[in-house]
PDB file of C-alpha atoms in Angstrom:
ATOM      1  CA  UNK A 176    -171.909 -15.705  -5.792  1.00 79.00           C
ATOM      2  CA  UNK A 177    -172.861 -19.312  -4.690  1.00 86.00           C
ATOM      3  CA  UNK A 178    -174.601 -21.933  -6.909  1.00 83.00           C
ATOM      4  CA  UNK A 179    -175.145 -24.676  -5.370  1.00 92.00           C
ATOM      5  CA  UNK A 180    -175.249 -26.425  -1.353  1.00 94.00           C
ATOM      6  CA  UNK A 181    -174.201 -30.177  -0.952  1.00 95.00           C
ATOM      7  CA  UNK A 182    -174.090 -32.383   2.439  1.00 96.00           C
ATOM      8  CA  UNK A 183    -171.393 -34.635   2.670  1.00 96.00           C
ATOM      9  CA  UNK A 184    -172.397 -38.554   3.063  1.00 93.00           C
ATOM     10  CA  UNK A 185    -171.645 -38.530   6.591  1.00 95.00           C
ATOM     11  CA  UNK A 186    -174.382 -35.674   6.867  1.00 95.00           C
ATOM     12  CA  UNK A 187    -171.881 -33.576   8.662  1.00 96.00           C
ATOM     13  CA  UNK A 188    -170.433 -30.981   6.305  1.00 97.00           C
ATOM     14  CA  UNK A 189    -172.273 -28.744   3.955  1.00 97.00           C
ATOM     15  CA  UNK A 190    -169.952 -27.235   1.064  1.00 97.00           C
ATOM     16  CA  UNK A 191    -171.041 -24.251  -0.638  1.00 97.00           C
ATOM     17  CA  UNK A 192    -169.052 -23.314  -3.674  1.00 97.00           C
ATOM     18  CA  UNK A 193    -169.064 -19.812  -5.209  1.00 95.00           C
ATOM     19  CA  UNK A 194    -168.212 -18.428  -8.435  1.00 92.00           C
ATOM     20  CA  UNK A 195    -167.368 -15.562  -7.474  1.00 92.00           C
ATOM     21  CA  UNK A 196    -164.888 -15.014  -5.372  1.00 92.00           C
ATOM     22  CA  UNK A 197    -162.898 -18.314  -6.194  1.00 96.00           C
ATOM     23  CA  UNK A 198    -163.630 -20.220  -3.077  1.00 96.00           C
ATOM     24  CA  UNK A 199    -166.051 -22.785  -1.312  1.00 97.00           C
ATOM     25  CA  UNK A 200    -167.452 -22.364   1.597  1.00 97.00           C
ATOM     26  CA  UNK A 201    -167.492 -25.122   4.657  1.00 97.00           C
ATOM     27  CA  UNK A 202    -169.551 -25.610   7.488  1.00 97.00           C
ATOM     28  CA  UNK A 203    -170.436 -27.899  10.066  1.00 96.00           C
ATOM     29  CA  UNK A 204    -173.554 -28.943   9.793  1.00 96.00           C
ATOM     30  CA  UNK A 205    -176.131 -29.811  12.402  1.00 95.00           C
ATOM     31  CA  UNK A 206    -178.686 -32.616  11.360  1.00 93.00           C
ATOM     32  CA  UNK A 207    -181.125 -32.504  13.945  1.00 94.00           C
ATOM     33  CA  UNK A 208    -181.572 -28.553  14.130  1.00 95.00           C
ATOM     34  CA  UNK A 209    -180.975 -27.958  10.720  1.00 93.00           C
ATOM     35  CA  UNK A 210    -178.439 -25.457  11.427  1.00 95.00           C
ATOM     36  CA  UNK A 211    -175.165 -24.745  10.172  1.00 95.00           C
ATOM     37  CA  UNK A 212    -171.751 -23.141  11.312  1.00 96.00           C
ATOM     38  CA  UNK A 213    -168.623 -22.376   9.847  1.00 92.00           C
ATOM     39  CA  UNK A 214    -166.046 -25.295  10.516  1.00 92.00           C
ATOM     40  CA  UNK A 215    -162.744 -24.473  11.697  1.00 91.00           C
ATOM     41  CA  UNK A 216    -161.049 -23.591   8.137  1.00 92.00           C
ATOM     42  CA  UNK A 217    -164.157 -21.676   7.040  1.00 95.00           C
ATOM     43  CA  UNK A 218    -163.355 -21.675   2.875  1.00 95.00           C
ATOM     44  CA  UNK A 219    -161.162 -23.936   0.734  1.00 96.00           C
ATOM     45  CA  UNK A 220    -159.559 -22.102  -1.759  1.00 94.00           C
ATOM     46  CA  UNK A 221    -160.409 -22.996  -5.548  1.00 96.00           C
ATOM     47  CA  UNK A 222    -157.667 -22.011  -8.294  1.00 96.00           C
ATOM     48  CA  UNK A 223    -157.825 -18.596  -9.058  1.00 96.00           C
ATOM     49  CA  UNK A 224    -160.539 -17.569 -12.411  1.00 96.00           C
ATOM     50  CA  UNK A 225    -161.879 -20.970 -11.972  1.00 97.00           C
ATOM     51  CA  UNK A 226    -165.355 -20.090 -11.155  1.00 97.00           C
ATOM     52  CA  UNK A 227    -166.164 -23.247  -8.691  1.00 98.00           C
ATOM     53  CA  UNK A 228    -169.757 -23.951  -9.687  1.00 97.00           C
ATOM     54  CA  UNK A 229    -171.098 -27.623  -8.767  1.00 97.00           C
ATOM     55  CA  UNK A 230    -169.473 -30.744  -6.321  1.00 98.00           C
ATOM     56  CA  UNK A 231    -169.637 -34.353  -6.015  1.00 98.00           C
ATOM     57  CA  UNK A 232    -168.358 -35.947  -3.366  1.00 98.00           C
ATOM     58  CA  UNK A 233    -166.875 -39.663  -4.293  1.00 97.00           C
ATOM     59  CA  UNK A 234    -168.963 -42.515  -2.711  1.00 96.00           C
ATOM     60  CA  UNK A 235    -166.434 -42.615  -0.108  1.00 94.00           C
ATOM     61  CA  UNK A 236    -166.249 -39.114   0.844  1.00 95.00           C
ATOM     62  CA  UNK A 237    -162.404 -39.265   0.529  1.00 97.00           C
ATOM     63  CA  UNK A 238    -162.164 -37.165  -2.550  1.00 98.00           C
ATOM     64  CA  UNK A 239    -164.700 -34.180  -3.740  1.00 98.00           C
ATOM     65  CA  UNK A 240    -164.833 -32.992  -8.064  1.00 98.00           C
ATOM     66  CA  UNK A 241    -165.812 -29.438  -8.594  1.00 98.00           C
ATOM     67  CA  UNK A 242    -167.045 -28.200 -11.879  1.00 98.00           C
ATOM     68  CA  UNK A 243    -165.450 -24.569 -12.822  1.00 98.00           C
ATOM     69  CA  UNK A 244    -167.646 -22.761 -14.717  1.00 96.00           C
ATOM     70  CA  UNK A 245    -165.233 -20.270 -15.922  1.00 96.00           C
ATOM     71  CA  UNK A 246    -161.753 -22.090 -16.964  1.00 96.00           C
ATOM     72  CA  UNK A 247    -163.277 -24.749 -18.782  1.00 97.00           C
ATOM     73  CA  UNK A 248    -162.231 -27.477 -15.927  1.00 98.00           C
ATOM     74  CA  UNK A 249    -162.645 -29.582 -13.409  1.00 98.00           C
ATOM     75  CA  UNK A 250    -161.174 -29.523 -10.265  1.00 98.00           C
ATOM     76  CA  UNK A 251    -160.241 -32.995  -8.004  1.00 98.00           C
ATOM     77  CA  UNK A 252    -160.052 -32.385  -4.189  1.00 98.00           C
ATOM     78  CA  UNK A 253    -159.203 -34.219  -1.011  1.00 98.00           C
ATOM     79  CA  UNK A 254    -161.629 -33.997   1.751  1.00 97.00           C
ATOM     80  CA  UNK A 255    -160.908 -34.847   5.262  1.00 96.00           C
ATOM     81  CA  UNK A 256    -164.372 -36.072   6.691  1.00 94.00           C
ATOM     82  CA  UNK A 257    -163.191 -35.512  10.274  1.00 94.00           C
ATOM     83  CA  UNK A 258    -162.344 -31.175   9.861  1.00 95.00           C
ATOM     84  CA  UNK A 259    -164.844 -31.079   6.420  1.00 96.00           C
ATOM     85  CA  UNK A 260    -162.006 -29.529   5.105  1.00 97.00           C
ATOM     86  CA  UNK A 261    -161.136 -29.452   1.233  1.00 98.00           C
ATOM     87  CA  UNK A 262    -157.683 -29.589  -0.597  1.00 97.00           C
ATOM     88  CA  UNK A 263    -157.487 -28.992  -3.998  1.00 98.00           C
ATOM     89  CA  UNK A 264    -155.285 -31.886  -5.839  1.00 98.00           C
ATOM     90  CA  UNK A 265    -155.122 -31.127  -9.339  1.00 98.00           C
ATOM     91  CA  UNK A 266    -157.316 -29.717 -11.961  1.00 98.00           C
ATOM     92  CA  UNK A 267    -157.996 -31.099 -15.679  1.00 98.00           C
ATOM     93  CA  UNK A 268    -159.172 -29.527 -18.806  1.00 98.00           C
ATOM     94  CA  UNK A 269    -163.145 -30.336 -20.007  1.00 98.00           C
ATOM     95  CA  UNK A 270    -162.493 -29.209 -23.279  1.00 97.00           C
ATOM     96  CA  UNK A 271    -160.275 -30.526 -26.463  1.00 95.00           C
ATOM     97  CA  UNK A 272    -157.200 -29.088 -27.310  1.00 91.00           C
ATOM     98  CA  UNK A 273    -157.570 -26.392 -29.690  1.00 89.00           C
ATOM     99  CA  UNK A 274    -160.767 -25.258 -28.818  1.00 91.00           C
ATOM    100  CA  UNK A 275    -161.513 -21.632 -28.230  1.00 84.00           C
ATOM    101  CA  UNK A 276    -162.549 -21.422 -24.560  1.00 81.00           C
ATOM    102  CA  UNK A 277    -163.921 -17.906 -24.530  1.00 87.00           C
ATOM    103  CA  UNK A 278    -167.125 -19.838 -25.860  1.00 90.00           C
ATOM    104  CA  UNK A 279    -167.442 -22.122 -23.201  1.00 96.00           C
ATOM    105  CA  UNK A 280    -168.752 -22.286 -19.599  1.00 97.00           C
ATOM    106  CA  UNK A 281    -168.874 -25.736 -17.239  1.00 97.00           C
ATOM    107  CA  UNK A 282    -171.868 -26.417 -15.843  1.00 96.00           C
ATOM    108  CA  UNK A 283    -172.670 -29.643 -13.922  1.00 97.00           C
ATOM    109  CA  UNK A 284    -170.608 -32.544 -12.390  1.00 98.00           C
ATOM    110  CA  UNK A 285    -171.562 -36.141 -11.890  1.00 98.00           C
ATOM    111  CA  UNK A 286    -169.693 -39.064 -10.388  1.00 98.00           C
ATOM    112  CA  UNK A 287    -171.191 -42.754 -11.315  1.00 98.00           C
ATOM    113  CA  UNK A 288    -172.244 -44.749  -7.912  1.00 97.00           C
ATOM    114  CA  UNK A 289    -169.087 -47.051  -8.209  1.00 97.00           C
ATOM    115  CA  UNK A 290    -167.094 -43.831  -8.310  1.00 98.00           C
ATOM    116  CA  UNK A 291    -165.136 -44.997 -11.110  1.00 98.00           C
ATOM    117  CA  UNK A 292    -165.934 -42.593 -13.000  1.00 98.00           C
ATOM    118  CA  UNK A 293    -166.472 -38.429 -13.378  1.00 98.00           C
ATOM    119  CA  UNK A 294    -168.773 -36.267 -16.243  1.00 98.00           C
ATOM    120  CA  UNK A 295    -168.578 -32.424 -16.867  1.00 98.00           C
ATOM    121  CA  UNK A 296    -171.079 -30.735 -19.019  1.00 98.00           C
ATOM    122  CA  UNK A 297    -169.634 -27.995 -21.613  1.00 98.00           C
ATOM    123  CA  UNK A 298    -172.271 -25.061 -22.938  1.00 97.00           C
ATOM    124  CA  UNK A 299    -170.421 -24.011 -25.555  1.00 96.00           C
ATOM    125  CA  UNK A 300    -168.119 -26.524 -26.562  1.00 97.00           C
ATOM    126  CA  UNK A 301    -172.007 -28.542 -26.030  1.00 97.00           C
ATOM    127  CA  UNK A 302    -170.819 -31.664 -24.846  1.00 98.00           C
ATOM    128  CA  UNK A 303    -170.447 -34.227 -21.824  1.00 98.00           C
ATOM    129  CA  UNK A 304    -166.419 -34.439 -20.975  1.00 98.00           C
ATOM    130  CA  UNK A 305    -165.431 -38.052 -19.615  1.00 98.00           C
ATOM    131  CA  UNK A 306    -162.848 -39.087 -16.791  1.00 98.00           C
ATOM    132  CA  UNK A 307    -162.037 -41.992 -15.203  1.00 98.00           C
ATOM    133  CA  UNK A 308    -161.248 -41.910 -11.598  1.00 98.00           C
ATOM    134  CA  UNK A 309    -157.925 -43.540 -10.526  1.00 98.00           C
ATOM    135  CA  UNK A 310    -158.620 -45.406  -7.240  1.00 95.00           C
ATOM    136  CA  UNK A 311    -155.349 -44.799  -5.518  1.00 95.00           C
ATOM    137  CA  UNK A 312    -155.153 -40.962  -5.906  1.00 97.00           C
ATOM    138  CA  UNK A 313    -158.663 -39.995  -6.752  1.00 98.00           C
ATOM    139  CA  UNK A 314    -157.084 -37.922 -10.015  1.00 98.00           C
ATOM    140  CA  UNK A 315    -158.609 -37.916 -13.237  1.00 98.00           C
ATOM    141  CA  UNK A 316    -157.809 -38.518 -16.714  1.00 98.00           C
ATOM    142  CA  UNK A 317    -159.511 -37.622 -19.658  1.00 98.00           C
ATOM    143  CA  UNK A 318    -161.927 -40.023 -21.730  1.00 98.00           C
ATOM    144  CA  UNK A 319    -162.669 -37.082 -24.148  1.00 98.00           C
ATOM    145  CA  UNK A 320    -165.753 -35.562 -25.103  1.00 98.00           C
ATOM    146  CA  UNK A 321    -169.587 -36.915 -26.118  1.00 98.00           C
ATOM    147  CA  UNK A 322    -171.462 -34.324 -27.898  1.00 98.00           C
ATOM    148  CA  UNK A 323    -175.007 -33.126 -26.073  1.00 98.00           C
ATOM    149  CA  UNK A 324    -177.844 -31.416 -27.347  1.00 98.00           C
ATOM    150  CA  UNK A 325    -177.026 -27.077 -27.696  1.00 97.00           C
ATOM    151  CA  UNK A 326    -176.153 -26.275 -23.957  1.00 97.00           C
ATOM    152  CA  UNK A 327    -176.370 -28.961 -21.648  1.00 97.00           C
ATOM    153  CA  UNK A 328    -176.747 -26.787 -18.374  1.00 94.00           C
ATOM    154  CA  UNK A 329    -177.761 -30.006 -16.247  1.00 95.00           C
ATOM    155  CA  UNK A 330    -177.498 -33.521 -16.640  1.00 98.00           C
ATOM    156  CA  UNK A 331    -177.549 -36.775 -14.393  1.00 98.00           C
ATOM    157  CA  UNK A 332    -176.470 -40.504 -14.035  1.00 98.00           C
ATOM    158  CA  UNK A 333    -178.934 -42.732 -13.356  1.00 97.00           C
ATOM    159  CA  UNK A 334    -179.371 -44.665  -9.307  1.00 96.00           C
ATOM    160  CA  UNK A 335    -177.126 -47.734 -11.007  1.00 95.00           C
ATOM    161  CA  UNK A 336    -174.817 -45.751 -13.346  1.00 97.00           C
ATOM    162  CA  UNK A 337    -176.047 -47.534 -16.625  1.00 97.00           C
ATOM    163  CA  UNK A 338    -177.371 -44.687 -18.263  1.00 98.00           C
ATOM    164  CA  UNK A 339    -176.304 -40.661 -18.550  1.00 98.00           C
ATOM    165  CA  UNK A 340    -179.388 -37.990 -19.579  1.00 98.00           C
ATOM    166  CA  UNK A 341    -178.268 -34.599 -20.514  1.00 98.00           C
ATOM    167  CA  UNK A 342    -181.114 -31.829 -20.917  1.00 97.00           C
ATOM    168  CA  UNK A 343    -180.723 -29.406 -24.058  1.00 97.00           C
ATOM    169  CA  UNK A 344    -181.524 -26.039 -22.665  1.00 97.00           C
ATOM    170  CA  UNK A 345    -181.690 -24.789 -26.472  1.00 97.00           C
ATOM    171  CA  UNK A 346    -182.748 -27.512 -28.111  1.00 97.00           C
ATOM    172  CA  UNK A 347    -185.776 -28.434 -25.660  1.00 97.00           C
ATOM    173  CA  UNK A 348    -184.369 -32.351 -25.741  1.00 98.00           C
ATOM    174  CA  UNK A 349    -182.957 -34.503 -24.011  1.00 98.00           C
ATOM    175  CA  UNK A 350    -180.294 -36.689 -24.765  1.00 98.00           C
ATOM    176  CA  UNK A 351    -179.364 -40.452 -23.267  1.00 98.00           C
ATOM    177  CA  UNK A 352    -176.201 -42.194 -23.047  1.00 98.00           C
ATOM    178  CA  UNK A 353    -175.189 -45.852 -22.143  1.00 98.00           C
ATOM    179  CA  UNK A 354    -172.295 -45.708 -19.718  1.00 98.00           C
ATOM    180  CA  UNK A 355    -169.597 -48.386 -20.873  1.00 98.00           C
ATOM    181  CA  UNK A 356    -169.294 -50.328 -17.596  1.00 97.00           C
ATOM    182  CA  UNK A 357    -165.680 -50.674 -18.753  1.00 97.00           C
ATOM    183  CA  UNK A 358    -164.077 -47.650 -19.887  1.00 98.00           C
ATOM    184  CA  UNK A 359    -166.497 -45.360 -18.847  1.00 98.00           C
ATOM    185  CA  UNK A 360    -167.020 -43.947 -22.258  1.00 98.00           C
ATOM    186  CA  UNK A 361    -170.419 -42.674 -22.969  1.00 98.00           C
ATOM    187  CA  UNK A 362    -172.373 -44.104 -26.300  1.00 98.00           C
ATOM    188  CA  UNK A 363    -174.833 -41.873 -27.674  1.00 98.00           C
ATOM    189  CA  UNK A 364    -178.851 -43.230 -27.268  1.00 98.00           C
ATOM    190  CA  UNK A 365    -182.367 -41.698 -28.259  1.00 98.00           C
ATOM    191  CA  UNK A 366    -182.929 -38.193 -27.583  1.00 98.00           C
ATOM    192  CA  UNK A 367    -186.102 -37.228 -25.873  1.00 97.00           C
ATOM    193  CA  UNK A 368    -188.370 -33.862 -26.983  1.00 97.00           C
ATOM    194  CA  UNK A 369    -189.702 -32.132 -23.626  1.00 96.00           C
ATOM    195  CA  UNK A 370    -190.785 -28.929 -24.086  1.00 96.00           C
ATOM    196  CA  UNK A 371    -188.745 -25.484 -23.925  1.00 96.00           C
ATOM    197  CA  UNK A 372    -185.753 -24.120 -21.828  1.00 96.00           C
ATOM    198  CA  UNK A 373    -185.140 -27.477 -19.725  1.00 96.00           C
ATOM    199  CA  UNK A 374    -183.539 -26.613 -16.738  1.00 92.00           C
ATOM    200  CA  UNK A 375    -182.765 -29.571 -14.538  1.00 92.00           C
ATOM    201  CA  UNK A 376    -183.032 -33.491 -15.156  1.00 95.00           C
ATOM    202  CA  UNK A 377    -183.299 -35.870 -12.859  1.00 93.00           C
ATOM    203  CA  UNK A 378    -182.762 -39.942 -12.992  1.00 91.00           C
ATOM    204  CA  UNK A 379    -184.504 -42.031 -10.530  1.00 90.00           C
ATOM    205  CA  UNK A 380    -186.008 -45.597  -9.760  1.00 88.00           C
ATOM    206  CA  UNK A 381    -188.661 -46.372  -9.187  1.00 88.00           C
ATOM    207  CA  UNK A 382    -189.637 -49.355  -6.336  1.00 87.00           C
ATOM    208  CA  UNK A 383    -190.498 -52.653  -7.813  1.00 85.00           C
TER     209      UNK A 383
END
């Protein structure tokens, strides 16, 4: 069951990830026909009951962060821009200790434009989980949690990576953030009424 399609900077790879099975699919992509074909190692392998639902690649394309719908994580890989082949790394927990994860499902991932820094969105737990990025390794480590509005199914960091807005599916709001240019931590702003069932938010800027 894919979710989602994402080109690689180098406009070479497209990376499909699936929910179900546990996998991702790869393939070379073809910018001037459009057309695509599986690359030589055709799927990357997510960990198993994950649920791979969204991917980021980091701004330089050496590292890719999957959001995993179903274990309540995110999951770091390396990604070799010459095959377009993924290798998962690691994977970290979105959620707080102690929290029942049965009510919870990950939705979307976001990586700020310096890279130095990952966000996960929670429906359940209803909250924005924070990493920071080390630049060595491309692992993460947890920042903790900022709460959202009820079930933040999409959210996005703006073109500079000043501010985070995270839509409210149940709510019908949407909620800002200023990103700490330091720590990466993400302090609560105005929230914004739009209307029901917001699906999708999107950040952009506009020319001078």
């Amino acid at each position: 069951e894919p979710h989602s399609i994402l080109v690689d900077a180098s406009n070479q790879w497209m990376m499909v990830p699936h929910r179900t099975p546990d996998l991702i699919d790869q393939y070379a992509f073809d910018p001037t026909t459009g057309t695509v074909s599986p690359s030589a190692v055709p799927q990357a392998i997510a960990p198993a009951g994950a649920g791979p639902r969204h991917l980021v690649f980091d701004p330089d394309g050496s590292h890719a962060y999957v959001s995993n719908e179903f274990s309540d994580s995110v999951s770091v890989y390396a990604f070799d821009g010459g095959t377009g082949q993924l290798t998962h790394l690691a994977s970290e927990s979105t959620i707080p200790a102690g929290f029942d994860g049965t009510n919870n499902t990950c939705a979307d991932v976001h990586i700020t434009p310096d890279g130095r820094f990952v966000y996960v969105s929670n429906r359940g737990h209803d909250s924005l989980a924070m990493f920071a990025v080390d630049p060595g390794t491309g692992l993460l480590t947890s920042l903790g949690q900022v709460p959202t509005e009820p079930t933040p199914r999409e959210f996005e960091v703006s073109p500079r990576g000043r501010y985070v807005f995270a839509a409210g599916q149940d709510s019908g709001m949407v909620a800002s953030y200023v990103v700490d240019q330091r720590t990466g931590v993400l302090d609560p702003g105005p929230v914004y009424e739009v209307g029901a069932n917001p699906l999708w938010v999107l950040a952009i800027e506009l020319p001078p």
